[in-house]
Short mmCIF file of N, CA and C in Angstrom, two decimals:
data_model
loop_
_atom_site.label_atom_id
_atom_site.label_comp_id
_atom_site.label_asym_id
_atom_site.label_seq_id
_atom_site.Cartn_x
_atom_site.Cartn_y
_atom_site.Cartn_z
N MET A 1 12.55 12.90 1.96
CA MET A 1 11.66 11.36 2.46
C MET A 1 10.69 11.19 1.85
N CYS A 2 10.21 11.48 0.80
CA CYS A 2 8.75 11.44 -0.07
C CYS A 2 9.76 9.75 -1.30
N THR A 3 10.83 9.54 -1.18
CA THR A 3 11.61 7.99 -1.68
C THR A 3 11.19 7.37 -0.29
N ASN A 4 11.36 8.02 0.13
CA ASN A 4 11.19 6.56 1.06
C ASN A 4 9.88 6.04 1.01
N ILE A 5 8.99 7.37 1.38
CA ILE A 5 8.03 6.58 1.12
C ILE A 5 7.54 6.22 -0.03
N ILE A 6 7.87 5.87 -1.43
CA ILE A 6 7.26 5.29 -2.25
C ILE A 6 8.48 4.45 -2.85
N ASP A 7 9.41 4.11 -1.52
CA ASP A 7 9.62 2.61 -1.85
C ASP A 7 8.93 1.75 -0.25
N LEU A 8 8.50 2.50 0.18
CA LEU A 8 7.95 1.47 1.31
C LEU A 8 6.37 1.37 0.86
N VAL A 9 5.63 1.76 0.30
CA VAL A 9 4.85 1.94 -0.68
C VAL A 9 4.93 0.65 -1.38
N LYS A 10 5.87 0.31 -2.62
CA LYS A 10 6.31 -0.17 -3.16
C LYS A 10 6.75 -1.77 -2.99
N HIS A 11 7.24 -1.57 -1.57
CA HIS A 11 7.56 -3.33 -0.65
C HIS A 11 6.15 -3.53 -0.38
N VAL A 12 5.70 -3.08 1.12
CA VAL A 12 4.28 -3.01 1.07
C VAL A 12 3.43 -4.42 -0.33
N LEU A 13 3.36 -3.47 -1.22
CA LEU A 13 3.29 -3.92 -2.79
C LEU A 13 2.98 -5.41 -3.45
N PHE A 14 4.19 -5.61 -3.43
CA PHE A 14 4.82 -6.25 -3.85
C PHE A 14 4.80 -7.24 -2.47
N PHE A 15 4.97 -7.14 -1.44
CA PHE A 15 3.73 -8.69 -1.10
C PHE A 15 3.45 -8.93 -0.77
N SER A 16 2.18 -7.46 -1.00
CA SER A 16 1.17 -8.00 -1.14
C SER A 16 0.78 -8.75 -1.88
N THR A 17 1.12 -8.74 -3.43
CA THR A 17 0.58 -9.42 -4.81
C THR A 17 1.60 -10.58 -5.11
N THR A 18 2.46 -11.00 -3.84
CA THR A 18 2.64 -12.30 -4.31
C THR A 18 2.93 -12.93 -2.57
N SER A 19 2.47 -12.59 -2.06
CA SER A 19 1.65 -13.94 -0.72
C SER A 19 1.23 -14.55 -0.92
N ILE A 20 1.16 -15.80 -0.12
CA ILE A 20 -0.12 -16.94 -0.19
C ILE A 20 -1.14 -17.03 -0.29
N SER A 21 -1.35 -16.73 0.76
CA SER A 21 -2.48 -16.61 0.39
C SER A 21 -3.10 -15.47 1.76
N SER A 22 -4.45 -14.87 1.95
CA SER A 22 -4.41 -14.09 2.64
C SER A 22 -4.17 -14.09 4.19
N THR A 23 -4.25 -14.77 4.37
CA THR A 23 -3.51 -15.03 6.27
C THR A 23 -2.40 -14.63 6.08
N PHE A 24 -1.94 -15.23 5.20
CA PHE A 24 -0.30 -14.99 5.61
C PHE A 24 0.03 -13.53 5.15
N SER A 25 -0.81 -12.98 3.81
CA SER A 25 -0.67 -11.60 4.11
C SER A 25 -1.00 -10.34 4.55
N ALA A 26 -2.01 -11.58 5.51
CA ALA A 26 -2.38 -9.88 6.57
C ALA A 26 -1.39 -10.31 7.84
N TYR A 27 -0.71 -10.97 8.08
CA TYR A 27 0.52 -10.78 8.75
C TYR A 27 1.45 -9.72 8.47
N VAL A 28 1.51 -10.10 7.42
CA VAL A 28 2.76 -9.58 6.99
C VAL A 28 3.08 -8.61 6.18
N LEU A 29 1.39 -8.34 6.07
CA LEU A 29 1.55 -6.68 6.00
C LEU A 29 1.05 -5.73 7.55
N LEU A 30 0.27 -6.15 7.93
CA LEU A 30 0.10 -5.85 9.51
C LEU A 30 1.90 -4.70 9.34
N PRO A 31 2.28 -5.15 9.92
CA PRO A 31 4.07 -4.47 10.68
C PRO A 31 4.05 -3.08 9.65
N TYR A 32 3.71 -2.86 8.40
CA TYR A 32 4.64 -2.45 6.57
C TYR A 32 3.17 -1.53 6.58
N THR A 33 2.03 -2.17 7.21
CA THR A 33 0.49 -0.79 7.24
C THR A 33 1.20 -0.30 8.68
N ILE A 34 0.77 -0.44 9.03
CA ILE A 34 1.40 0.61 10.78
C ILE A 34 2.92 1.85 10.31
N ALA A 35 3.65 0.79 9.95
CA ALA A 35 4.51 1.82 9.51
C ALA A 35 4.32 3.16 8.63
N LEU A 36 4.08 2.42 7.03
CA LEU A 36 3.04 3.65 6.16
C LEU A 36 1.93 4.22 7.08
N LEU A 37 1.10 4.18 7.86
CA LEU A 37 0.65 4.77 7.82
C LEU A 37 0.96 5.69 8.77
N TYR A 38 1.76 5.67 9.75
CA TYR A 38 2.25 6.41 10.63
C TYR A 38 3.23 7.89 10.35
N ILE A 39 3.37 6.91 8.98
CA ILE A 39 4.99 7.95 7.91
C ILE A 39 4.01 9.18 7.62
N SER A 40 3.02 8.71 6.94
CA SER A 40 2.40 9.16 5.29
C SER A 40 1.65 10.18 6.37
N ILE A 41 1.26 9.91 8.22
CA ILE A 41 0.35 11.03 8.77
C ILE A 41 1.33 11.97 9.12
N ILE A 42 2.65 11.87 9.73
CA ILE A 42 4.00 13.13 9.70
C ILE A 42 3.85 13.40 8.55
N HIS A 43 3.88 12.83 7.52
CA HIS A 43 5.02 13.36 6.15
C HIS A 43 4.48 13.36 5.07
N ALA A 44 3.80 13.35 4.47
CA ALA A 44 2.99 13.34 4.10
C ALA A 44 1.70 13.81 3.67
N LYS A 45 0.41 13.85 3.00
CA LYS A 45 -1.18 14.33 3.72
C LYS A 45 -1.66 13.29 4.28
N LEU A 46 -2.91 13.53 4.85
CA LEU A 46 -3.74 12.73 5.60
C LEU A 46 -4.55 12.13 4.47
N LEU A 47 -4.76 12.88 3.44
CA LEU A 47 -5.71 12.16 2.78
C LEU A 47 -5.00 10.92 2.18
N ASN A 48 -3.71 10.63 1.75
CA ASN A 48 -3.26 9.61 1.24
C ASN A 48 -3.11 8.88 1.83
N SER A 49 -2.90 9.07 3.10
CA SER A 49 -2.15 8.54 3.98
C SER A 49 -3.54 7.32 4.15
N LEU A 50 -4.97 8.05 4.60
CA LEU A 50 -5.85 7.21 4.45
C LEU A 50 -6.53 6.39 3.37
N LEU A 51 -5.68 6.47 1.86
CA LEU A 51 -6.27 5.93 1.17
C LEU A 51 -5.50 4.33 1.04
N ILE A 52 -3.91 5.14 2.42
CA ILE A 52 -3.32 3.74 1.35
C ILE A 52 -4.02 2.60 2.76
N LEU A 53 -3.95 2.87 3.60
CA LEU A 53 -4.98 2.24 4.43
C LEU A 53 -6.32 1.72 4.11
N ILE A 54 -7.20 1.60 3.26
CA ILE A 54 -8.00 1.32 3.04
C ILE A 54 -7.78 0.60 2.02
N LEU A 55 -6.10 1.04 1.08
CA LEU A 55 -5.85 -0.12 -0.15
C LEU A 55 -5.58 -1.52 0.21
N LEU A 56 -4.95 -1.47 1.63
CA LEU A 56 -4.30 -1.74 2.61
C LEU A 56 -5.21 -2.93 3.29
N THR A 57 -5.51 -2.54 3.18
CA THR A 57 -7.60 -3.66 4.37
C THR A 57 -7.68 -4.51 3.44
N VAL A 58 -8.13 -3.33 2.15
CA VAL A 58 -8.85 -4.55 1.11
C VAL A 58 -8.41 -5.31 0.51
N MET A 59 -6.87 -5.43 0.01
CA MET A 59 -6.16 -6.55 -0.52
C MET A 59 -6.05 -7.12 0.53
N THR A 60 -5.56 -7.02 2.36
CA THR A 60 -5.48 -7.95 3.21
C THR A 60 -6.80 -8.91 3.11
N LEU A 61 -8.17 -7.89 3.85
CA LEU A 61 -9.52 -9.12 3.70
C LEU A 61 -8.78 -10.10 2.62
N THR A 62 -8.72 -9.19 0.93
CA THR A 62 -9.59 -10.39 0.34
C THR A 62 -9.02 -11.73 -0.22
N SER A 63 -9.71 -12.65 -0.68
CA SER A 63 -9.07 -13.38 -0.74
C SER A 63 -8.49 -14.00 -2.54
N ASN A 64 -8.98 -12.81 -3.21
CA ASN A 64 -9.15 -13.00 -5.20
C ASN A 64 -8.15 -12.22 -5.02
N SER A 65 -6.94 -12.67 -5.32
CA SER A 65 -4.82 -12.03 -5.94
C SER A 65 -4.82 -11.21 -7.52
N PHE A 66 -6.57 -11.73 -7.69
CA PHE A 66 -6.89 -10.41 -8.96
C PHE A 66 -7.26 -9.12 -8.40
N ILE A 67 -8.07 -8.87 -7.35
CA ILE A 67 -8.90 -7.82 -6.61
C ILE A 67 -7.40 -7.34 -6.90
N ALA A 68 -6.37 -8.25 -5.70
CA ALA A 68 -5.49 -7.44 -4.90
C ALA A 68 -4.19 -6.13 -5.83
N VAL A 69 -4.66 -7.69 -7.38
CA VAL A 69 -2.93 -7.00 -8.51
C VAL A 69 -3.96 -5.93 -9.06
N PHE A 70 -5.36 -5.63 -9.32
CA PHE A 70 -6.38 -4.38 -10.00
C PHE A 70 -5.83 -3.22 -8.59
N LEU A 71 -6.26 -4.02 -7.83
CA LEU A 71 -6.00 -2.64 -6.68
C LEU A 71 -4.44 -2.08 -6.80
N CYS A 72 -3.09 -2.85 -6.98
CA CYS A 72 -1.79 -2.24 -6.83
C CYS A 72 -1.68 -1.81 -8.15
N ASN A 73 -2.50 -2.04 -8.63
CA ASN A 73 -1.76 -1.61 -10.63
C ASN A 73 -2.28 0.16 -10.44
N HIS A 74 -4.00 0.08 -9.49
CA HIS A 74 -4.54 1.24 -9.87
C HIS A 74 -3.71 2.34 -8.97
N TYR A 75 -3.14 1.53 -7.85
CA TYR A 75 -2.75 3.10 -7.17
C TYR A 75 -1.80 3.35 -7.17
N LYS A 76 -0.10 1.93 -7.49
CA LYS A 76 0.65 2.79 -8.07
C LYS A 76 1.13 3.56 -8.76
N THR A 77 -0.33 3.95 -10.52
CA THR A 77 -0.82 4.57 -11.44
C THR A 77 -1.21 5.77 -10.86
N SER A 78 -1.59 6.15 -9.64
CA SER A 78 -1.48 7.14 -9.17
C SER A 78 -1.62 7.76 -8.40
N LEU A 79 -0.40 6.82 -8.35
CA LEU A 79 0.97 7.64 -6.90
C LEU A 79 2.12 7.63 -7.71
N SER A 80 1.66 6.95 -9.72
CA SER A 80 3.03 8.02 -10.35
C SER A 80 2.51 9.46 -10.34
N ALA A 81 1.50 9.73 -11.51
CA ALA A 81 0.73 10.33 -11.69
C ALA A 81 0.97 11.50 -10.11
N GLU A 82 0.42 11.57 -9.37
CA GLU A 82 1.04 12.71 -7.94
C GLU A 82 2.31 13.38 -7.84
N VAL A 83 3.49 12.06 -7.72
CA VAL A 83 5.18 12.88 -7.92
C VAL A 83 5.52 13.27 -9.21
N ILE A 84 4.23 13.28 -10.01
CA ILE A 84 5.26 13.92 -11.26
C ILE A 84 5.02 14.92 -11.41
N ALA A 85 3.18 14.91 -10.51
CA ALA A 85 2.78 16.63 -10.34
C ALA A 85 3.42 16.96 -9.21
N SER A 86 4.27 16.70 -8.70
CA SER A 86 4.50 17.16 -6.99
C SER A 86 6.37 17.91 -7.49
#
């Protein structure tokens, strides 16, 4: 199940960093955010799901793509480190 969660996170991060505007990003990310939060609460740690939700909320609300890309790269790095550790 961990692989599916990682794939879903990558999918969400891809859409959030390649979307044209923050409004479009909000509409695209909404179903993925709900699905990711649901899966991560049930199958992963609650802390991870809260971090993902906070990250996606910040990326959706910001209009600065550089901030979104920075946050994505930071989270991908921490996610990779966590997967390697477990």
